[in-house]
Amino acid sequence: NASIDTVIPPQQQVDLMDVFYSAGFETYWISNQSPIGIWDNKVSALAQKSDNCIFVNTTANNSFESINTASYDSKLLNPFANALRAEAPKKFIVVHLMGSHASYVKRYPATFNQFKGTDERTSLIANYDNSILYTDFIVDSLLTLLTQQASNRAEFCSAIYLADHGENVYDENNDVGHGYAGKLPHANIEIPFLLWLSPPFLKDSVIASNYYKSKNEIPVVSDDLFHAGIDLAHIKTNYFDRSRSHFNRAFESN
């Protein structure tokens, strides 16, 4: 419930893991990022709130080591499939990808080495493109598993894919990465947001009809994922602000 324009002390903050758990969902955190390190300690504290916390990338000692080793996101597919098969009436599953985090060349196996470069600059761009190609395969695989689950059980399922940041790969300032000095590159903050809904959801959901008819071209702020997630799951809570949900009619006039 905290955001850029809402400062709340940590002990008073409520997150989606809290809300879904309180609403009776079995909660999962399945991660290919390091469980410890300067960038991961706070995330791991959030992950440990879940009923089922699974880290598949444990060969490195900290965040710095983990981004310089190869731990492919395909390692997340079996744990995700197992979570889908588990007996629970309602599930909230977080899958934390390594994605295209630098070092790009370590983000994909050799079979995805499709793009080539001719010098240091073009080779790095090619490595990034290969990592995007592999991430596309992983996201498609996750959605395929979810589609099969929804089809087999005719269930209401939804999925959101969201990156925490983009990568500036010579797009601006002749620089690479997601750091910045002075001016924040657009490539770092204009990030992908993808919504997938199962056929029963698409057919019957008020959210689906509202969103797809009027809001699919409107930029949104990832801070509001808290409210959007609550809206998507039809959870009733006083923490919900309908004007900050991407999937609500009230958002359009906000």
mmCIF file of C-alpha atoms in Angstrom:
data_model
loop_
_atom_site.group_PDB
_atom_site.id
_atom_site.type_symbol
_atom_site.label_atom_id
_atom_site.label_comp_id
_atom_site.label_asym_id
_atom_site.label_seq_id
_atom_site.Cartn_x
_atom_site.Cartn_y
_atom_site.Cartn_z
ATOM 1 C CA ASN A 1 0.000 0.000 0.000
ATOM 2 C CA ALA A 2 3.065 2.278 0.052
ATOM 3 C CA SER A 3 3.867 4.243 -3.115
ATOM 4 C CA ILE A 4 5.957 7.111 -4.437
ATOM 5 C CA ASP A 5 3.469 9.662 -3.144
ATOM 6 C CA THR A 6 2.469 7.791 0.023
ATOM 7 C CA VAL A 7 5.095 7.455 2.757
ATOM 8 C CA ILE A 8 4.172 4.724 5.251
ATOM 9 C CA PRO A 9 6.470 3.425 8.025
ATOM 10 C CA PRO A 10 7.644 -0.152 7.297
ATOM 11 C CA GLN A 11 5.860 -1.587 10.336
ATOM 12 C CA GLN A 12 2.562 -0.202 9.002
ATOM 13 C CA GLN A 13 2.970 -1.284 5.378
ATOM 14 C CA VAL A 14 0.713 -3.941 3.883
ATOM 15 C CA ASP A 15 1.723 -5.816 0.722
ATOM 16 C CA LEU A 16 -0.023 -8.133 -1.714
ATOM 17 C CA MET A 17 1.309 -11.207 0.084
ATOM 18 C CA ASP A 18 -0.459 -10.009 3.250
ATOM 19 C CA VAL A 19 -3.701 -9.294 1.410
ATOM 20 C CA PHE A 20 -3.879 -12.563 -0.527
ATOM 21 C CA TYR A 21 -2.948 -14.645 2.519
ATOM 22 C CA SER A 22 -5.630 -12.915 4.592
ATOM 23 C CA ALA A 23 -8.155 -13.581 1.808
ATOM 24 C CA GLY A 24 -7.531 -17.335 2.051
ATOM 25 C CA PHE A 25 -5.141 -17.824 -0.854
ATOM 26 C CA GLU A 26 -2.313 -20.374 -0.696
ATOM 27 C CA THR A 27 0.725 -18.194 -1.420
ATOM 28 C CA TYR A 28 3.911 -19.064 -3.326
ATOM 29 C CA TRP A 29 7.177 -17.277 -4.050
ATOM 30 C CA ILE A 30 9.302 -19.025 -6.694
ATOM 31 C CA SER A 31 12.540 -17.197 -7.473
ATOM 32 C CA ASN A 32 15.610 -17.499 -9.684
ATOM 33 C CA GLN A 33 17.285 -14.549 -7.998
ATOM 34 C CA SER A 34 19.622 -14.718 -5.035
ATOM 35 C CA PRO A 35 17.986 -15.062 -1.604
ATOM 36 C CA ILE A 36 20.678 -12.875 -0.017
ATOM 37 C CA GLY A 37 22.567 -9.733 -0.927
ATOM 38 C CA ILE A 38 22.352 -5.967 -1.046
ATOM 39 C CA TRP A 39 19.518 -6.005 -3.621
ATOM 40 C CA ASP A 40 17.745 -9.087 -2.334
ATOM 41 C CA ASN A 41 17.514 -9.054 1.465
ATOM 42 C CA LYS A 42 14.313 -6.990 1.565
ATOM 43 C CA VAL A 43 12.769 -8.989 -1.295
ATOM 44 C CA SER A 44 13.611 -12.231 0.513
ATOM 45 C CA ALA A 45 11.900 -10.957 3.645
ATOM 46 C CA LEU A 46 8.776 -10.463 1.541
ATOM 47 C CA ALA A 47 9.203 -13.907 -0.044
ATOM 48 C CA GLN A 48 9.485 -15.586 3.363
ATOM 49 C CA LYS A 49 5.965 -14.412 4.175
ATOM 50 C CA SER A 50 4.598 -16.874 1.630
ATOM 51 C CA ASP A 51 3.287 -20.322 2.531
ATOM 52 C CA ASN A 52 5.717 -21.840 0.020
ATOM 53 C CA CYS A 53 9.053 -20.104 -0.593
ATOM 54 C CA ILE A 54 11.297 -21.659 -3.262
ATOM 55 C CA PHE A 55 14.694 -20.290 -4.363
ATOM 56 C CA VAL A 56 16.265 -22.185 -7.277
ATOM 57 C CA ASN A 57 19.399 -20.002 -7.551
ATOM 58 C CA THR A 58 21.517 -20.752 -4.481
ATOM 59 C CA THR A 59 25.009 -21.295 -5.923
ATOM 60 C CA ALA A 60 26.132 -17.702 -5.361
ATOM 61 C CA ASN A 61 26.890 -16.133 -1.989
ATOM 62 C CA ASN A 62 25.236 -12.784 -2.685
ATOM 63 C CA SER A 63 23.542 -10.545 -5.254
ATOM 64 C CA PHE A 64 26.781 -9.527 -6.958
ATOM 65 C CA GLU A 65 27.832 -13.129 -7.543
ATOM 66 C CA SER A 66 24.404 -14.248 -8.730
ATOM 67 C CA ILE A 67 24.233 -11.772 -11.627
ATOM 68 C CA ASN A 68 27.642 -12.963 -12.862
ATOM 69 C CA THR A 69 26.678 -16.630 -12.934
ATOM 70 C CA ALA A 70 24.362 -18.558 -15.232
ATOM 71 C CA SER A 71 21.139 -19.727 -13.626
ATOM 72 C CA TYR A 72 18.565 -20.066 -16.372
ATOM 73 C CA ASP A 73 14.934 -19.193 -15.736
ATOM 74 C CA SER A 74 13.804 -22.578 -17.065
ATOM 75 C CA LYS A 75 14.595 -23.836 -13.548
ATOM 76 C CA LEU A 76 11.376 -22.095 -12.474
ATOM 77 C CA LEU A 77 9.057 -24.058 -14.761
ATOM 78 C CA ASN A 78 8.804 -27.288 -12.741
ATOM 79 C CA PRO A 79 8.202 -25.528 -9.392
ATOM 80 C CA PHE A 80 5.537 -23.417 -11.086
ATOM 81 C CA ALA A 81 3.871 -26.495 -12.588
ATOM 82 C CA ASN A 82 3.934 -28.166 -9.164
ATOM 83 C CA ALA A 83 2.319 -25.108 -7.592
ATOM 84 C CA LEU A 84 -0.437 -25.176 -10.202
ATOM 85 C CA ARG A 85 -1.107 -28.868 -9.516
ATOM 86 C CA ALA A 86 -1.198 -28.445 -5.741
ATOM 87 C CA GLU A 87 -4.570 -28.889 -4.073
ATOM 88 C CA ALA A 88 -5.734 -25.477 -2.952
ATOM 89 C CA PRO A 89 -8.976 -23.659 -3.825
ATOM 90 C CA LYS A 90 -7.196 -20.326 -4.422
ATOM 91 C CA LYS A 91 -3.536 -19.621 -5.175
ATOM 92 C CA PHE A 92 -1.367 -16.527 -5.408
ATOM 93 C CA ILE A 93 1.927 -17.356 -7.124
ATOM 94 C CA VAL A 94 4.858 -14.966 -7.580
ATOM 95 C CA VAL A 95 7.498 -16.092 -10.101
ATOM 96 C CA HIS A 96 10.642 -13.964 -9.857
ATOM 97 C CA LEU A 97 12.684 -14.263 -13.064
ATOM 98 C CA MET A 98 16.313 -13.359 -13.597
ATOM 99 C CA GLY A 99 15.140 -12.066 -16.973
ATOM 100 C CA SER A 100 17.587 -9.895 -18.911
ATOM 101 C CA HIS A 101 19.577 -8.637 -15.957
ATOM 102 C CA ALA A 102 23.199 -7.926 -16.857
ATOM 103 C CA SER A 103 25.432 -9.796 -17.541
ATOM 104 C CA TYR A 104 23.244 -10.469 -20.597
ATOM 105 C CA VAL A 105 25.394 -13.261 -22.053
ATOM 106 C CA LYS A 106 24.752 -15.343 -18.911
ATOM 107 C CA ARG A 107 20.954 -15.093 -19.163
ATOM 108 C CA TYR A 108 20.353 -17.682 -21.901
ATOM 109 C CA PRO A 109 21.612 -21.135 -22.985
ATOM 110 C CA ALA A 110 23.575 -21.682 -26.200
ATOM 111 C CA THR A 111 20.456 -22.772 -28.117
ATOM 112 C CA PHE A 112 19.170 -19.188 -27.877
ATOM 113 C CA ASN A 113 22.357 -17.617 -29.233
ATOM 114 C CA GLN A 114 20.569 -16.450 -32.376
ATOM 115 C CA PHE A 115 21.796 -12.857 -32.701
ATOM 116 C CA LYS A 116 25.450 -12.087 -33.408
ATOM 117 C CA GLY A 117 27.607 -8.985 -33.262
ATOM 118 C CA THR A 118 30.739 -7.886 -35.078
ATOM 119 C CA ASP A 119 32.375 -5.786 -32.368
ATOM 120 C CA GLU A 120 32.082 -5.122 -28.629
ATOM 121 C CA ARG A 121 29.091 -2.811 -28.976
ATOM 122 C CA THR A 122 27.048 -4.874 -31.429
ATOM 123 C CA SER A 123 27.930 -8.096 -29.603
ATOM 124 C CA LEU A 124 26.598 -6.717 -26.336
ATOM 125 C CA ILE A 125 23.382 -5.623 -28.087
ATOM 126 C CA ALA A 126 23.104 -9.111 -29.592
ATOM 127 C CA ASN A 127 23.565 -10.695 -26.167
ATOM 128 C CA TYR A 128 20.760 -8.522 -24.819
ATOM 129 C CA ASP A 129 18.497 -9.462 -27.739
ATOM 130 C CA ASN A 130 19.220 -13.150 -27.096
ATOM 131 C CA SER A 131 18.271 -12.693 -23.444
ATOM 132 C CA ILE A 132 14.977 -11.103 -24.504
ATOM 133 C CA LEU A 133 14.346 -14.000 -26.890
ATOM 134 C CA TYR A 134 14.902 -16.455 -24.029
ATOM 135 C CA THR A 135 12.713 -14.483 -21.627
ATOM 136 C CA ASP A 136 9.969 -14.512 -24.250
ATOM 137 C CA PHE A 137 10.266 -18.315 -24.339
ATOM 138 C CA ILE A 138 10.074 -18.515 -20.528
ATOM 139 C CA VAL A 139 7.028 -16.230 -20.254
ATOM 140 C CA ASP A 140 5.318 -18.170 -23.054
ATOM 141 C CA SER A 141 6.087 -21.452 -21.240
ATOM 142 C CA LEU A 142 4.638 -20.140 -17.974
ATOM 143 C CA LEU A 143 1.485 -18.943 -19.723
ATOM 144 C CA THR A 144 1.182 -22.269 -21.560
ATOM 145 C CA LEU A 145 1.232 -24.111 -18.227
ATOM 146 C CA LEU A 146 -1.358 -21.707 -16.870
ATOM 147 C CA THR A 147 -3.519 -22.119 -19.986
ATOM 148 C CA GLN A 148 -3.440 -25.900 -19.586
ATOM 149 C CA GLN A 149 -4.412 -25.576 -15.922
ATOM 150 C CA ALA A 150 -7.300 -23.261 -16.739
ATOM 151 C CA SER A 151 -8.473 -25.495 -19.601
ATOM 152 C CA ASN A 152 -8.349 -28.699 -17.555
ATOM 153 C CA ARG A 153 -10.339 -27.232 -14.681
ATOM 154 C CA ALA A 154 -12.279 -24.417 -16.372
ATOM 155 C CA GLU A 155 -10.836 -22.079 -13.772
ATOM 156 C CA PHE A 156 -10.688 -18.316 -13.441
ATOM 157 C CA CYS A 157 -6.954 -17.628 -13.745
ATOM 158 C CA SER A 158 -5.026 -14.438 -14.357
ATOM 159 C CA ALA A 159 -1.376 -13.554 -14.789
ATOM 160 C CA ILE A 160 0.531 -10.291 -14.823
ATOM 161 C CA TYR A 161 4.031 -10.014 -16.258
ATOM 162 C CA LEU A 162 5.881 -6.936 -15.056
ATOM 163 C CA ALA A 163 9.562 -5.964 -15.128
ATOM 164 C CA ASP A 164 10.943 -4.022 -12.182
ATOM 165 C CA HIS A 165 13.120 -1.954 -14.518
ATOM 166 C CA GLY A 166 14.292 -1.796 -18.104
ATOM 167 C CA GLU A 167 17.787 -1.836 -19.525
ATOM 168 C CA ASN A 168 19.447 1.028 -21.376
ATOM 169 C CA VAL A 169 21.431 -0.747 -24.090
ATOM 170 C CA TYR A 170 22.984 2.229 -25.912
ATOM 171 C CA ASP A 171 19.480 3.728 -26.208
ATOM 172 C CA GLU A 172 20.506 6.915 -24.415
ATOM 173 C CA ASN A 173 23.688 8.565 -23.123
ATOM 174 C CA ASN A 174 25.851 6.003 -24.960
ATOM 175 C CA ASP A 175 25.529 3.811 -21.852
ATOM 176 C CA VAL A 176 24.513 0.279 -20.871
ATOM 177 C CA GLY A 177 22.643 -1.029 -17.835
ATOM 178 C CA HIS A 178 19.999 0.369 -15.511
ATOM 179 C CA GLY A 179 22.099 2.794 -13.510
ATOM 180 C CA TYR A 180 21.991 6.504 -14.185
ATOM 181 C CA ALA A 181 23.685 9.742 -13.282
ATOM 182 C CA GLY A 182 21.846 13.027 -13.624
ATOM 183 C CA LYS A 183 19.220 11.953 -16.147
ATOM 184 C CA LEU A 184 17.134 8.781 -15.934
ATOM 185 C CA PRO A 185 16.891 7.091 -19.362
ATOM 186 C CA HIS A 186 13.386 6.337 -20.625
ATOM 187 C CA ALA A 187 14.511 2.767 -21.365
ATOM 188 C CA ASN A 188 15.015 2.175 -17.631
ATOM 189 C CA ILE A 189 11.519 3.133 -16.578
ATOM 190 C CA GLU A 190 9.255 2.420 -19.552
ATOM 191 C CA ILE A 191 8.821 -1.261 -18.774
ATOM 192 C CA PRO A 192 6.623 -4.091 -20.097
ATOM 193 C CA PHE A 193 3.287 -4.868 -18.498
ATOM 194 C CA LEU A 194 1.320 -7.858 -19.757
ATOM 195 C CA LEU A 195 -2.057 -9.131 -18.593
ATOM 196 C CA TRP A 196 -3.273 -12.659 -19.371
ATOM 197 C CA LEU A 197 -6.764 -13.908 -18.488
ATOM 198 C CA SER A 198 -8.171 -17.418 -18.814
ATOM 199 C CA PRO A 199 -11.135 -18.003 -21.186
ATOM 200 C CA PRO A 200 -13.711 -18.131 -18.344
ATOM 201 C CA PHE A 201 -12.282 -14.859 -17.024
ATOM 202 C CA LEU A 202 -12.417 -13.220 -20.452
ATOM 203 C CA LYS A 203 -15.967 -14.408 -21.022
ATOM 204 C CA ASP A 204 -17.554 -13.476 -17.710
ATOM 205 C CA SER A 205 -15.402 -10.940 -15.929
ATOM 206 C CA VAL A 206 -16.544 -7.347 -15.593
ATOM 207 C CA ILE A 207 -12.884 -6.413 -15.195
ATOM 208 C CA ALA A 208 -12.021 -7.917 -18.575
ATOM 209 C CA SER A 209 -14.767 -6.074 -20.434
ATOM 210 C CA ASN A 210 -13.985 -2.766 -18.747
ATOM 211 C CA TYR A 211 -10.247 -2.973 -19.286
ATOM 212 C CA TYR A 212 -10.038 -4.209 -22.847
ATOM 213 C CA LYS A 213 -12.644 -1.821 -24.189
ATOM 214 C CA SER A 214 -11.223 1.381 -22.819
ATOM 215 C CA LYS A 215 -7.873 1.188 -21.078
ATOM 216 C CA ASN A 216 -5.456 -1.015 -22.973
ATOM 217 C CA GLU A 217 -3.490 1.943 -24.391
ATOM 218 C CA ILE A 218 -3.246 4.006 -21.209
ATOM 219 C CA PRO A 219 0.198 4.064 -19.506
ATOM 220 C CA VAL A 220 0.125 2.925 -15.888
ATOM 221 C CA VAL A 221 2.459 3.172 -12.907
ATOM 222 C CA SER A 222 3.780 -0.058 -11.405
ATOM 223 C CA ASP A 223 3.252 1.398 -7.920
ATOM 224 C CA ASP A 224 -0.457 0.772 -8.464
ATOM 225 C CA LEU A 225 0.014 -2.970 -8.954
ATOM 226 C CA PHE A 226 -1.071 -3.335 -5.305
ATOM 227 C CA HIS A 227 -4.550 -2.036 -6.104
ATOM 228 C CA ALA A 228 -4.737 -3.659 -9.545
ATOM 229 C CA GLY A 229 -3.929 -7.082 -8.078
ATOM 230 C CA ILE A 230 -6.621 -6.756 -5.433
ATOM 231 C CA ASP A 231 -9.146 -5.675 -8.070
ATOM 232 C CA LEU A 232 -8.215 -8.517 -10.412
ATOM 233 C CA ALA A 233 -8.755 -11.083 -7.636
ATOM 234 C CA HIS A 234 -12.045 -9.514 -6.473
ATOM 235 C CA ILE A 235 -10.754 -9.197 -2.910
ATOM 236 C CA LYS A 236 -12.653 -6.926 -0.558
ATOM 237 C CA THR A 237 -10.394 -4.890 1.700
ATOM 238 C CA ASN A 238 -10.259 -1.362 3.070
ATOM 239 C CA TYR A 239 -6.749 -1.021 1.649
ATOM 240 C CA PHE A 240 -8.129 -1.067 -1.902
ATOM 241 C CA ASP A 241 -8.368 2.219 -3.804
ATOM 242 C CA ARG A 242 -10.410 1.633 -6.964
ATOM 243 C CA SER A 243 -9.158 4.862 -8.548
ATOM 244 C CA ARG A 244 -5.625 3.394 -8.574
ATOM 245 C CA SER A 245 -6.505 0.058 -10.175
ATOM 246 C CA HIS A 246 -5.664 -0.292 -13.865
ATOM 247 C CA PHE A 247 -8.696 -2.568 -14.208
ATOM 248 C CA ASN A 248 -11.375 -0.343 -12.753
ATOM 249 C CA ARG A 249 -13.689 2.214 -14.346
ATOM 250 C CA ALA A 250 -12.687 4.704 -11.640
ATOM 251 C CA PHE A 251 -9.077 4.649 -12.892
ATOM 252 C CA GLU A 252 -9.979 6.287 -16.191
ATOM 253 C CA SER A 253 -11.099 9.504 -14.534
ATOM 254 C CA ASN A 254 -8.203 9.585 -12.048
#
